[in-house]
């Protein structure tokens, strides 16, 4: 296979204002605007902390990616990874763009149905499936992407018990090469729980045939938050070698080949974004060149981005309640915490933090921006160089639209915040904030404690 190198990967520095603008953020007379809407007004109207989502940017990211795929290979589908953002309005926005969806649980499939998305647009890539998961999928005609050979027997039985015809099946393949922004998000490699290894693929697909499945797809997802096209290059080379081996050995004409998600975004100012041209070359173009040689030219090509589509389209607005100078360092204490956005605490992830209103002073200082959770790990950013801050000021935490709300929790009995959608210069409340009663509503007190 051709070895592709990346001579143009010398960092192309983006100017800071340009970087903000690429996320549809800008300062007008010292006030931060998102999608043309004043963020201080939003914070005051709805309260903080609050997630603010930019509809236009979600559409734009989807369209950019779709155009890139279409330019190389027409039979493609972009399945949005619902785990990144499962808000019904977000799902509806993507549905209206023509997106497909990747679900990792039956709860996510349920959310898709509530958003009016039909079964044939969904792939169910779970892992450690229960029989109830299979029943839900088969009853609702959802394509299952299996994670272990052992699951075939149970899935087959569910089809038989429900009297449904076995048709299309897929396996998640672990190409033994993974990448990602943190060890927790590297999802391939021999010691990783996901997928089936190369030496088991022939057995998996032969057995699927024996069990009566007639059509076949194949899938990988090697990790999340990947900015270096070399990683996609290695993964796709290994993956396509395995796909070709399967096609040759078992004489399978695959219905689809799914390359998963993983496309990273520039969380840090001036960070070099993923080079989509290179991604196209090593993933889609290579796939196209290969299948043209082997008479598989009707096969669908799928990808499953989550972060790339929604991460940059959302910010968290949070208010400073406490400026603490402990004589050693300065803390800016805000009303959002790792209950609102866990990525910095969980993965050490960088999320850029900016003021919603610039003050007239030139002076900047270093602050640790911290939340109200009773753990010292509740830190959004250490030693952040910010203009002088005051109690009552609003801050924006950027790039919170993927794995933000979906990973939030009511830890410390703090209700989850509201979500607001911006569209055409207007704001819409798309999720009410939880209340204390919401947090307690599922509890029951046994008689002897009443
Ligand atoms: N497809 C499959 C099968 C996946 O497991 C994932 C993510 C995706 C697609 C979408 O990946 P993306 O394009 O968003 O990178 N909580 C972590 C990310 C975990 C992702 C797990 N799987 C974070 O906040 O970085």
Short mmCIF file of C-alpha atoms and ligand atoms in Angstrom, two decimals:
data_model
loop_
_atom_site.label_atom_id
_atom_site.label_comp_id
_atom_site.label_asym_id
_atom_site.label_seq_id
_atom_site.Cartn_x
_atom_site.Cartn_y
_atom_site.Cartn_z
CA UNK A 1 0.00 0.00 0.00
CA UNK A 2 1.15 3.49 -0.83
CA UNK A 3 2.93 5.33 1.96
CA UNK A 4 1.64 8.87 2.28
CA UNK A 5 3.62 11.54 4.06
CA UNK A 6 2.51 14.96 5.22
CA UNK A 7 5.01 17.58 4.15
CA UNK A 8 2.56 20.44 4.75
CA UNK A 9 2.08 19.73 8.38
CA UNK A 10 4.24 22.61 9.52
CA UNK A 11 1.99 24.53 11.91
CA UNK A 12 -0.10 27.08 10.03
CA UNK A 13 -0.67 29.53 12.86
CA UNK A 14 -4.09 31.05 13.03
CA UNK A 15 -4.45 34.53 14.41
CA UNK A 16 -6.30 34.56 17.77
CA UNK A 17 -9.23 36.65 16.52
CA UNK A 18 -9.51 34.38 13.49
CA UNK A 19 -9.52 31.35 15.76
CA UNK A 20 -12.40 32.86 17.77
CA UNK A 21 -14.19 33.82 14.57
CA UNK A 22 -13.91 30.24 13.31
CA UNK A 23 -16.12 29.37 16.29
CA UNK A 24 -18.51 32.23 15.44
CA UNK A 25 -17.32 34.23 18.47
CA UNK A 26 -16.24 37.87 18.39
CA UNK A 27 -15.96 40.95 20.57
CA UNK A 28 -18.04 43.98 19.65
CA UNK A 29 -17.20 47.04 21.73
CA UNK A 30 -15.77 44.80 24.41
CA UNK A 31 -18.75 42.42 24.62
CA UNK A 32 -18.51 38.77 23.54
CA UNK A 33 -21.01 37.89 20.83
CA UNK A 34 -21.83 34.35 19.76
CA UNK A 35 -23.64 33.93 16.45
CA UNK A 36 -24.32 37.65 16.56
CA UNK A 37 -25.96 37.46 20.02
CA UNK A 38 -24.73 39.35 23.10
CA UNK A 39 -23.58 36.73 25.65
CA UNK A 40 -24.04 39.05 28.66
CA UNK A 41 -27.70 39.47 27.68
CA UNK A 42 -28.08 35.69 27.47
CA UNK A 43 -26.48 35.18 30.89
CA UNK A 44 -28.76 37.83 32.41
CA UNK A 45 -31.90 36.60 30.70
CA UNK A 46 -31.55 32.88 31.51
CA UNK A 47 -29.18 32.81 34.49
CA UNK A 48 -25.93 30.88 34.85
CA UNK A 49 -24.43 28.40 34.45
CA UNK A 50 -25.95 27.79 31.04
CA UNK A 51 -25.02 25.98 27.84
CA UNK A 52 -25.49 28.13 24.74
CA UNK A 53 -25.64 26.33 21.39
CA UNK A 54 -25.14 27.87 17.96
CA UNK A 55 -27.47 26.20 15.44
CA UNK A 56 -25.77 27.70 12.44
CA UNK A 57 -22.33 26.38 13.38
CA UNK A 58 -23.65 22.82 13.78
CA UNK A 59 -25.13 23.04 10.27
CA UNK A 60 -21.92 24.54 8.94
CA UNK A 61 -19.68 21.80 10.38
CA UNK A 62 -21.97 19.08 9.06
CA UNK A 63 -22.12 20.67 5.59
CA UNK A 64 -18.33 21.12 5.42
CA UNK A 65 -17.71 17.49 6.17
CA UNK A 66 -20.46 16.28 3.87
CA UNK A 67 -19.07 18.34 1.01
CA UNK A 68 -15.61 16.87 1.56
CA UNK A 69 -16.96 13.32 1.50
CA UNK A 70 -19.19 13.97 -1.52
CA UNK A 71 -16.25 15.40 -3.43
CA UNK A 72 -14.50 12.02 -3.31
CA UNK A 73 -17.17 9.38 -2.97
CA UNK A 74 -20.90 9.85 -3.38
CA UNK A 75 -22.24 6.79 -1.52
CA UNK A 76 -21.45 8.14 1.90
CA UNK A 77 -23.29 8.73 5.13
CA UNK A 78 -22.29 10.82 8.12
CA UNK A 79 -23.63 9.24 11.31
CA UNK A 80 -23.56 11.83 14.08
CA UNK A 81 -22.30 10.21 17.31
CA UNK A 82 -25.21 10.92 19.63
CA UNK A 83 -23.09 10.40 22.75
CA UNK A 84 -21.46 13.76 22.01
CA UNK A 85 -24.72 15.69 22.26
CA UNK A 86 -28.16 14.13 22.58
CA UNK A 87 -30.26 17.25 22.94
CA UNK A 88 -33.43 16.75 20.86
CA UNK A 89 -33.06 20.10 19.11
CA UNK A 90 -29.48 19.24 18.13
CA UNK A 91 -30.66 15.89 16.77
CA UNK A 92 -33.44 17.62 14.85
CA UNK A 93 -31.01 20.14 13.36
CA UNK A 94 -28.83 17.31 12.10
CA UNK A 95 -31.80 15.30 10.92
CA UNK A 96 -32.90 18.28 8.82
CA UNK A 97 -29.41 18.32 7.25
CA UNK A 98 -29.89 14.70 6.20
CA UNK A 99 -27.53 13.23 8.79
CA UNK A 100 -27.51 9.62 9.95
CA UNK A 101 -26.86 8.70 13.58
CA UNK A 102 -24.56 6.45 15.62
CA UNK A 103 -25.98 5.32 18.96
CA UNK A 104 -24.09 3.63 21.76
CA UNK A 105 -27.13 2.70 23.85
CA UNK A 106 -30.84 2.07 23.55
CA UNK A 107 -31.41 5.35 25.44
CA UNK A 108 -29.70 7.21 22.60
CA UNK A 109 -31.83 5.35 20.05
CA UNK A 110 -34.91 6.36 22.05
CA UNK A 111 -33.80 10.02 21.91
CA UNK A 112 -33.37 9.71 18.13
CA UNK A 113 -36.91 8.34 17.80
CA UNK A 114 -38.21 11.25 19.91
CA UNK A 115 -36.45 13.59 17.48
CA UNK A 116 -38.33 11.93 14.61
CA UNK A 117 -35.35 10.02 13.24
CA UNK A 118 -36.24 6.75 11.55
CA UNK A 119 -34.67 3.34 12.19
CA UNK A 120 -32.85 3.05 8.87
CA UNK A 121 -30.78 6.13 9.71
CA UNK A 122 -29.34 4.58 12.86
CA UNK A 123 -26.43 2.26 13.53
CA UNK A 124 -26.25 0.81 17.03
CA UNK A 125 -22.61 0.44 18.09
CA UNK A 126 -22.93 -0.73 21.63
CA UNK A 127 -20.57 -2.83 23.64
CA UNK A 128 -21.34 -5.39 26.33
CA UNK A 129 -24.86 -5.71 24.89
CA UNK A 130 -27.56 -7.26 27.08
CA UNK A 131 -30.40 -9.37 25.70
CA UNK A 132 -32.73 -6.42 26.42
CA UNK A 133 -30.54 -4.20 24.23
CA UNK A 134 -30.83 -6.73 21.38
CA UNK A 135 -34.59 -7.04 21.85
CA UNK A 136 -35.03 -3.26 21.67
CA UNK A 137 -32.87 -3.09 18.54
CA UNK A 138 -34.51 -6.00 16.71
CA UNK A 139 -38.05 -4.92 17.60
CA UNK A 140 -37.25 -1.49 16.20
CA UNK A 141 -35.39 -2.69 13.07
CA UNK A 142 -32.10 -1.14 14.12
CA UNK A 143 -28.84 -2.30 12.57
CA UNK A 144 -26.61 -3.80 15.26
CA UNK A 145 -22.84 -3.46 15.14
CA UNK A 146 -21.58 -6.32 17.28
CA UNK A 147 -18.60 -6.10 19.57
CA UNK A 148 -17.86 -9.77 20.27
CA UNK A 149 -18.31 -13.09 18.47
CA UNK A 150 -20.06 -14.45 21.56
CA UNK A 151 -22.91 -11.98 21.06
CA UNK A 152 -23.94 -13.52 17.71
CA UNK A 153 -25.73 -16.45 19.27
CA UNK A 154 -27.80 -14.28 21.60
CA UNK A 155 -28.65 -11.78 18.89
CA UNK A 156 -29.67 -14.60 16.55
CA UNK A 157 -31.99 -16.05 19.16
CA UNK A 158 -33.65 -12.66 19.68
CA UNK A 159 -34.33 -12.44 15.91
CA UNK A 160 -35.81 -15.97 15.98
CA UNK A 161 -37.91 -15.37 19.12
CA UNK A 162 -39.36 -12.22 17.59
CA UNK A 163 -39.91 -13.90 14.21
CA UNK A 164 -37.86 -11.24 12.44
CA UNK A 165 -35.78 -11.90 9.34
CA UNK A 166 -32.01 -11.75 9.80
CA UNK A 167 -30.55 -9.49 7.22
CA UNK A 168 -27.77 -6.97 7.74
CA UNK A 169 -25.13 -7.39 10.47
CA UNK A 170 -21.86 -5.70 11.25
CA UNK A 171 -18.89 -6.21 13.55
CA UNK A 172 -16.70 -3.61 15.14
CA UNK A 173 -13.14 -4.50 14.19
CA UNK A 174 -10.24 -3.57 16.43
CA UNK A 175 -7.35 -2.89 14.03
CA UNK A 176 -4.84 -3.02 16.90
CA UNK A 177 -3.83 0.57 16.32
CA UNK A 178 -5.50 3.33 18.31
CA UNK A 179 -5.08 7.06 18.90
CA UNK A 180 -6.76 9.83 20.87
CA UNK A 181 -6.32 12.89 23.06
CA UNK A 182 -6.14 10.80 26.26
CA UNK A 183 -5.59 7.13 27.11
CA UNK A 184 -9.30 6.83 28.02
CA UNK A 185 -10.29 7.81 24.50
CA UNK A 186 -7.99 5.43 22.62
CA UNK A 187 -10.37 2.69 21.56
CA UNK A 188 -8.26 0.18 19.67
CA UNK A 189 -5.31 -1.99 20.59
CA UNK A 190 -4.93 -5.57 21.83
CA UNK A 191 -5.57 -4.69 25.49
CA UNK A 192 -8.61 -2.48 24.77
CA UNK A 193 -12.10 -3.87 25.37
CA UNK A 194 -13.59 -2.85 22.02
CA UNK A 195 -14.12 -4.86 18.86
CA UNK A 196 -12.73 -8.09 17.49
CA UNK A 197 -9.09 -8.55 16.59
CA UNK A 198 -7.73 -9.31 13.15
CA UNK A 199 -7.21 -13.01 13.94
CA UNK A 200 -10.93 -13.41 14.75
CA UNK A 201 -12.56 -11.61 11.84
CA UNK A 202 -12.85 -14.61 9.52
CA UNK A 203 -14.49 -16.64 12.25
CA UNK A 204 -16.87 -13.78 13.12
CA UNK A 205 -18.22 -13.25 9.61
CA UNK A 206 -18.32 -17.00 8.78
CA UNK A 207 -20.38 -17.60 11.90
CA UNK A 208 -22.68 -14.69 11.08
CA UNK A 209 -23.37 -16.37 7.76
CA UNK A 210 -23.99 -19.70 9.45
CA UNK A 211 -26.49 -17.99 11.75
CA UNK A 212 -28.37 -16.82 8.69
CA UNK A 213 -27.33 -13.20 8.22
CA UNK A 214 -27.25 -12.29 4.55
CA UNK A 215 -25.72 -8.85 4.31
CA UNK A 216 -22.64 -7.49 5.99
CA UNK A 217 -21.06 -4.26 7.09
CA UNK A 218 -17.85 -3.55 8.91
CA UNK A 219 -16.76 -0.86 11.36
CA UNK A 220 -13.85 0.63 13.29
CA UNK A 221 -13.47 3.54 15.67
CA UNK A 222 -9.86 3.87 16.81
CA UNK A 223 -10.22 6.79 19.20
CA UNK A 224 -11.33 10.34 19.84
CA UNK A 225 -9.83 13.79 19.56
CA UNK A 226 -7.39 13.00 16.75
CA UNK A 227 -5.72 15.97 15.06
CA UNK A 228 -2.84 14.21 13.34
CA UNK A 229 -3.78 12.71 9.95
CA UNK A 230 -0.91 10.22 10.38
CA UNK A 231 -3.05 8.44 12.96
CA UNK A 232 -5.96 8.14 10.55
CA UNK A 233 -3.49 7.03 7.91
CA UNK A 234 -2.22 4.12 10.02
CA UNK A 235 -5.71 3.12 11.12
CA UNK A 236 -7.20 3.16 7.65
CA UNK A 237 -4.32 1.22 6.15
CA UNK A 238 -4.69 -1.56 8.72
CA UNK A 239 -8.47 -1.51 8.54
CA UNK A 240 -8.74 -1.71 4.79
CA UNK A 241 -6.22 -4.55 4.67
CA UNK A 242 -8.49 -6.47 7.04
CA UNK A 243 -11.61 -5.61 5.02
CA UNK A 244 -9.97 -6.83 1.81
CA UNK A 245 -8.83 -10.02 3.48
CA UNK A 246 -12.41 -10.67 4.59
CA UNK A 247 -13.85 -9.85 1.19
CA UNK A 248 -11.36 -12.18 -0.55
CA UNK A 249 -11.45 -15.08 1.87
CA UNK A 250 -15.21 -15.21 2.39
CA UNK A 251 -16.26 -13.70 -0.92
CA UNK A 252 -18.28 -11.01 0.85
CA UNK A 253 -19.51 -7.91 -0.94
CA UNK A 254 -19.87 -5.51 1.96
CA UNK A 255 -22.90 -3.25 2.13
CA UNK A 256 -20.94 -0.67 4.07
CA UNK A 257 -17.55 0.15 5.48
CA UNK A 258 -17.66 2.42 8.54
CA UNK A 259 -14.54 4.33 9.57
CA UNK A 260 -15.95 5.66 12.88
CA UNK A 261 -15.38 9.15 14.27
CA UNK A 262 -12.48 10.69 16.12
CA UNK A 263 -11.94 13.94 14.22
CA UNK A 264 -10.43 16.43 16.64
CA UNK A 265 -11.01 20.17 16.98
CA UNK A 266 -8.66 23.01 17.95
CA UNK A 267 -9.43 23.54 21.65
CA UNK A 268 -6.33 25.71 22.13
CA UNK A 269 -5.88 29.12 20.56
CA UNK A 270 -3.84 28.89 17.38
CA UNK A 271 -3.96 25.08 17.48
CA UNK A 272 -3.71 23.63 13.99
CA UNK A 273 -7.10 22.15 13.06
CA UNK A 274 -7.35 18.69 11.53
CA UNK A 275 -6.33 18.95 7.90
CA UNK A 276 -9.46 17.71 6.14
CA UNK A 277 -7.60 17.43 2.83
CA UNK A 278 -5.22 14.91 4.39
CA UNK A 279 -8.06 13.13 6.18
CA UNK A 280 -9.81 12.82 2.84
CA UNK A 281 -6.70 11.47 1.19
CA UNK A 282 -5.81 8.80 3.73
CA UNK A 283 -9.31 7.72 4.62
CA UNK A 284 -11.86 8.29 1.84
CA UNK A 285 -9.64 8.41 -1.21
CA UNK A 286 -7.71 5.33 -0.16
CA UNK A 287 -11.00 3.50 0.43
CA UNK A 288 -12.30 4.57 -2.98
CA UNK A 289 -9.13 3.56 -4.84
CA UNK A 290 -9.16 0.18 -3.20
CA UNK A 291 -12.78 -0.78 -3.78
CA UNK A 292 -12.58 0.28 -7.41
CA UNK A 293 -10.01 -2.46 -7.90
CA UNK A 294 -12.13 -5.19 -6.34
CA UNK A 295 -15.61 -4.79 -7.75
CA UNK A 296 -17.17 -3.47 -4.55
CA UNK A 297 -18.09 -0.11 -5.96
CA UNK A 298 -21.62 0.01 -4.58
CA UNK A 299 -20.47 -0.20 -0.99
CA UNK A 300 -21.52 2.66 1.31
CA UNK A 301 -18.82 4.56 3.16
CA UNK A 302 -19.72 5.83 6.61
CA UNK A 303 -18.07 7.98 9.26
CA UNK A 304 -19.29 8.75 12.79
CA UNK A 305 -18.05 12.14 13.97
CA UNK A 306 -19.41 13.58 17.19
CA UNK A 307 -16.96 16.18 18.47
CA UNK A 308 -16.19 17.69 15.06
CA UNK A 309 -19.84 18.57 14.47
CA UNK A 310 -21.00 19.95 17.81
CA UNK A 311 -18.04 20.74 20.10
CA UNK A 312 -17.29 24.24 18.86
CA UNK A 313 -20.96 25.15 18.56
CA UNK A 314 -21.48 25.50 22.29
CA UNK A 315 -20.13 27.56 25.17
CA UNK A 316 -20.92 27.52 28.87
CA UNK A 317 -21.66 30.90 30.40
CA UNK A 318 -20.74 31.03 34.05
CA UNK A 319 -20.67 33.81 36.66
CA UNK A 320 -17.81 34.58 39.01
CA UNK A 321 -19.03 34.59 42.59
CA UNK A 322 -15.69 34.71 44.42
CA UNK A 323 -12.28 36.19 43.74
CA UNK A 324 -9.96 34.69 46.29
CA UNK A 325 -6.37 35.77 46.81
CA UNK A 326 -4.86 33.28 49.24
CA UNK A 327 -1.60 35.15 49.26
CA UNK A 328 -0.05 32.50 47.00
CA UNK A 329 -2.36 32.51 44.05
CA UNK A 330 -5.57 33.95 42.69
CA UNK A 331 -8.70 31.90 42.28
CA UNK A 332 -11.73 32.91 40.25
CA UNK A 333 -14.61 30.84 41.65
CA UNK A 334 -17.51 30.32 39.25
CA UNK A 335 -20.96 28.73 39.43
CA UNK A 336 -20.21 25.96 36.87
CA UNK A 337 -18.20 22.98 38.11
CA UNK A 338 -17.05 19.57 36.98
CA UNK A 339 -20.67 18.56 37.38
CA UNK A 340 -21.30 20.87 34.38
CA UNK A 341 -18.21 20.03 32.32
CA UNK A 342 -16.11 17.10 33.45
CA UNK A 343 -13.57 17.01 30.62
CA UNK A 344 -10.85 19.11 32.33
CA UNK A 345 -11.08 17.04 35.51
CA UNK A 346 -11.46 13.67 33.82
CA UNK A 347 -8.96 13.98 30.98
CA UNK A 348 -6.98 17.09 31.86
CA UNK A 349 -8.58 18.59 28.76
CA UNK A 350 -7.98 22.20 27.83
CA UNK A 351 -11.04 24.42 27.39
CA UNK A 352 -10.32 28.02 26.58
CA UNK A 353 -11.90 30.57 28.95
CA UNK A 354 -12.66 34.17 28.05
CA UNK A 355 -14.49 37.12 29.57
CA UNK A 356 -17.95 38.05 28.31
CA UNK A 357 -17.24 41.73 28.89
CA UNK A 358 -13.79 43.26 28.61
CA UNK A 359 -13.00 45.99 31.15
CA UNK A 360 -11.10 49.12 30.28
CA UNK A 361 -7.99 48.09 32.26
CA UNK A 362 -5.00 46.80 30.37
CA UNK A 363 -3.81 44.69 33.30
CA UNK A 364 -3.97 40.89 33.05
CA UNK A 365 -3.41 38.40 35.86
CA UNK A 366 -3.12 34.68 36.27
CA UNK A 367 -6.12 32.93 37.78
CA UNK A 368 -7.08 29.38 38.53
CA UNK A 369 -10.69 29.19 37.34
CA UNK A 370 -12.44 26.83 39.74
CA UNK A 371 -15.95 25.53 40.37
CA UNK A 372 -18.00 25.05 43.55
CA UNK A 373 -17.70 21.24 43.81
CA UNK A 374 -16.17 19.96 47.04
CA UNK A 375 -13.12 18.44 45.39
CA UNK A 376 -9.81 20.08 44.64
CA UNK A 377 -9.95 18.65 41.12
CA UNK A 378 -12.79 21.03 40.29
CA UNK A 379 -10.59 23.24 38.13
CA UNK A 380 -11.45 24.48 34.63
CA UNK A 381 -8.06 26.02 34.03
CA UNK A 382 -4.88 26.67 35.97
CA UNK A 383 -2.86 29.88 35.67
CA UNK A 384 -5.06 31.34 32.99
CA UNK A 385 -3.95 34.78 31.88
CA UNK A 386 -7.13 36.88 32.03
CA UNK A 387 -8.02 40.55 32.38
CA UNK A 388 -8.55 41.62 35.99
CA UNK A 389 -11.70 39.81 37.11
CA UNK A 390 -14.40 40.90 39.53
CA UNK A 391 -17.13 39.12 41.43
CA UNK A 392 -20.27 39.23 39.26
CA UNK A 393 -18.40 39.05 35.93
CA UNK A 394 -19.39 36.44 33.38
CA UNK A 395 -16.95 34.03 31.74
CA UNK A 396 -17.40 31.81 28.70
CA UNK A 397 -15.94 28.30 28.64
CA UNK A 398 -15.50 27.36 25.00
CA UNK A 399 -16.01 24.19 22.98
CA UNK A 400 -18.46 22.55 25.37
CA UNK A 401 -20.84 21.18 22.73
CA UNK A 402 -19.46 17.64 22.65
CA UNK A 403 -19.29 15.52 25.78
CA UNK A 404 -20.39 18.57 27.79
CA UNK A 405 -23.99 18.20 28.83
CA UNK A 406 -24.00 14.47 28.00
CA UNK A 407 -21.32 13.85 30.64
CA UNK A 408 -22.73 16.27 33.21
CA UNK A 409 -24.04 15.08 36.56
CA UNK A 410 -25.97 16.32 39.57
CA UNK A 411 -22.98 15.68 41.88
CA UNK A 412 -23.12 17.63 45.15
CA UNK A 413 -26.89 17.79 44.48
CA UNK A 414 -26.42 20.56 41.99
CA UNK A 415 -29.18 20.48 39.37
CA UNK A 416 -28.01 20.36 35.76
CA UNK A 417 -28.19 23.71 33.95
CA UNK A 418 -30.48 24.83 31.14
CA UNK A 419 -29.58 24.84 27.45
CA UNK A 420 -30.31 27.67 25.06
CA UNK A 421 -30.22 27.55 21.26
CA UNK A 422 -29.23 30.55 19.15
CA UNK A 423 -30.71 30.83 15.71
CA UNK A 424 -31.06 33.85 13.46
CA UNK A 425 -30.09 36.28 16.28
CA UNK A 426 -32.76 34.88 18.61
CA UNK A 427 -32.44 32.62 21.65
CA UNK A 428 -34.64 29.67 22.56
CA UNK A 429 -34.73 27.73 25.81
CA UNK A 430 -34.33 24.13 24.66
CA UNK A 431 -33.86 22.50 28.05
CA UNK A 432 -35.07 23.83 31.37
CA UNK A 433 -32.63 23.70 34.26
CA UNK A 434 -33.27 20.81 36.64
CA UNK A 435 -34.81 21.62 40.01
CA UNK A 436 -34.11 20.19 43.46
CA UNK A 437 -37.35 18.24 43.13
CA UNK A 438 -36.14 16.71 39.84
CA UNK A 439 -33.10 15.42 41.71
CA UNK A 440 -35.25 13.75 44.36
CA UNK A 441 -38.20 12.67 42.24
CA UNK A 442 -37.20 9.02 41.83
CA UNK A 443 -36.52 8.34 45.46
CA UNK A 444 -38.88 6.42 47.72
CA UNK A 445 -38.82 6.27 51.51
CA UNK A 446 -39.47 2.85 53.08
CA UNK A 447 -42.31 2.81 55.63
CA UNK A 448 -40.07 2.41 58.68
CA UNK A 449 -38.33 5.73 57.86
CA UNK A 450 -41.47 7.72 57.24
N1 LIG B 1 -18.16 6.16 17.00
C1 LIG B 1 -17.92 5.39 18.08
C2 LIG B 1 -18.15 3.94 17.99
C3 LIG B 1 -17.46 5.96 19.27
O1 LIG B 1 -17.21 5.19 20.33
C4 LIG B 1 -17.27 7.37 19.34
C5 LIG B 1 -16.79 7.99 20.58
C6 LIG B 1 -17.57 8.13 18.20
C7 LIG B 1 -17.99 7.49 17.04
C8 LIG B 1 -17.42 9.62 18.16
O2 LIG B 1 -16.14 10.06 18.42
P1 LIG B 1 -15.74 11.59 18.17
O3 LIG B 1 -15.88 11.89 16.69
O4 LIG B 1 -16.68 12.45 18.96
O5 LIG B 1 -14.36 11.69 18.65
N2 LIG B 1 -15.77 11.65 26.42
C9 LIG B 1 -14.61 11.77 25.59
C10 LIG B 1 -14.82 11.17 24.21
C11 LIG B 1 -15.25 9.73 24.25
C12 LIG B 1 -15.67 9.24 22.90
C13 LIG B 1 -16.14 7.84 22.93
N3 LIG B 1 -16.52 7.35 21.63
C14 LIG B 1 -14.20 13.25 25.51
O6 LIG B 1 -14.85 14.09 26.11
O7 LIG B 1 -13.20 13.57 24.88
#
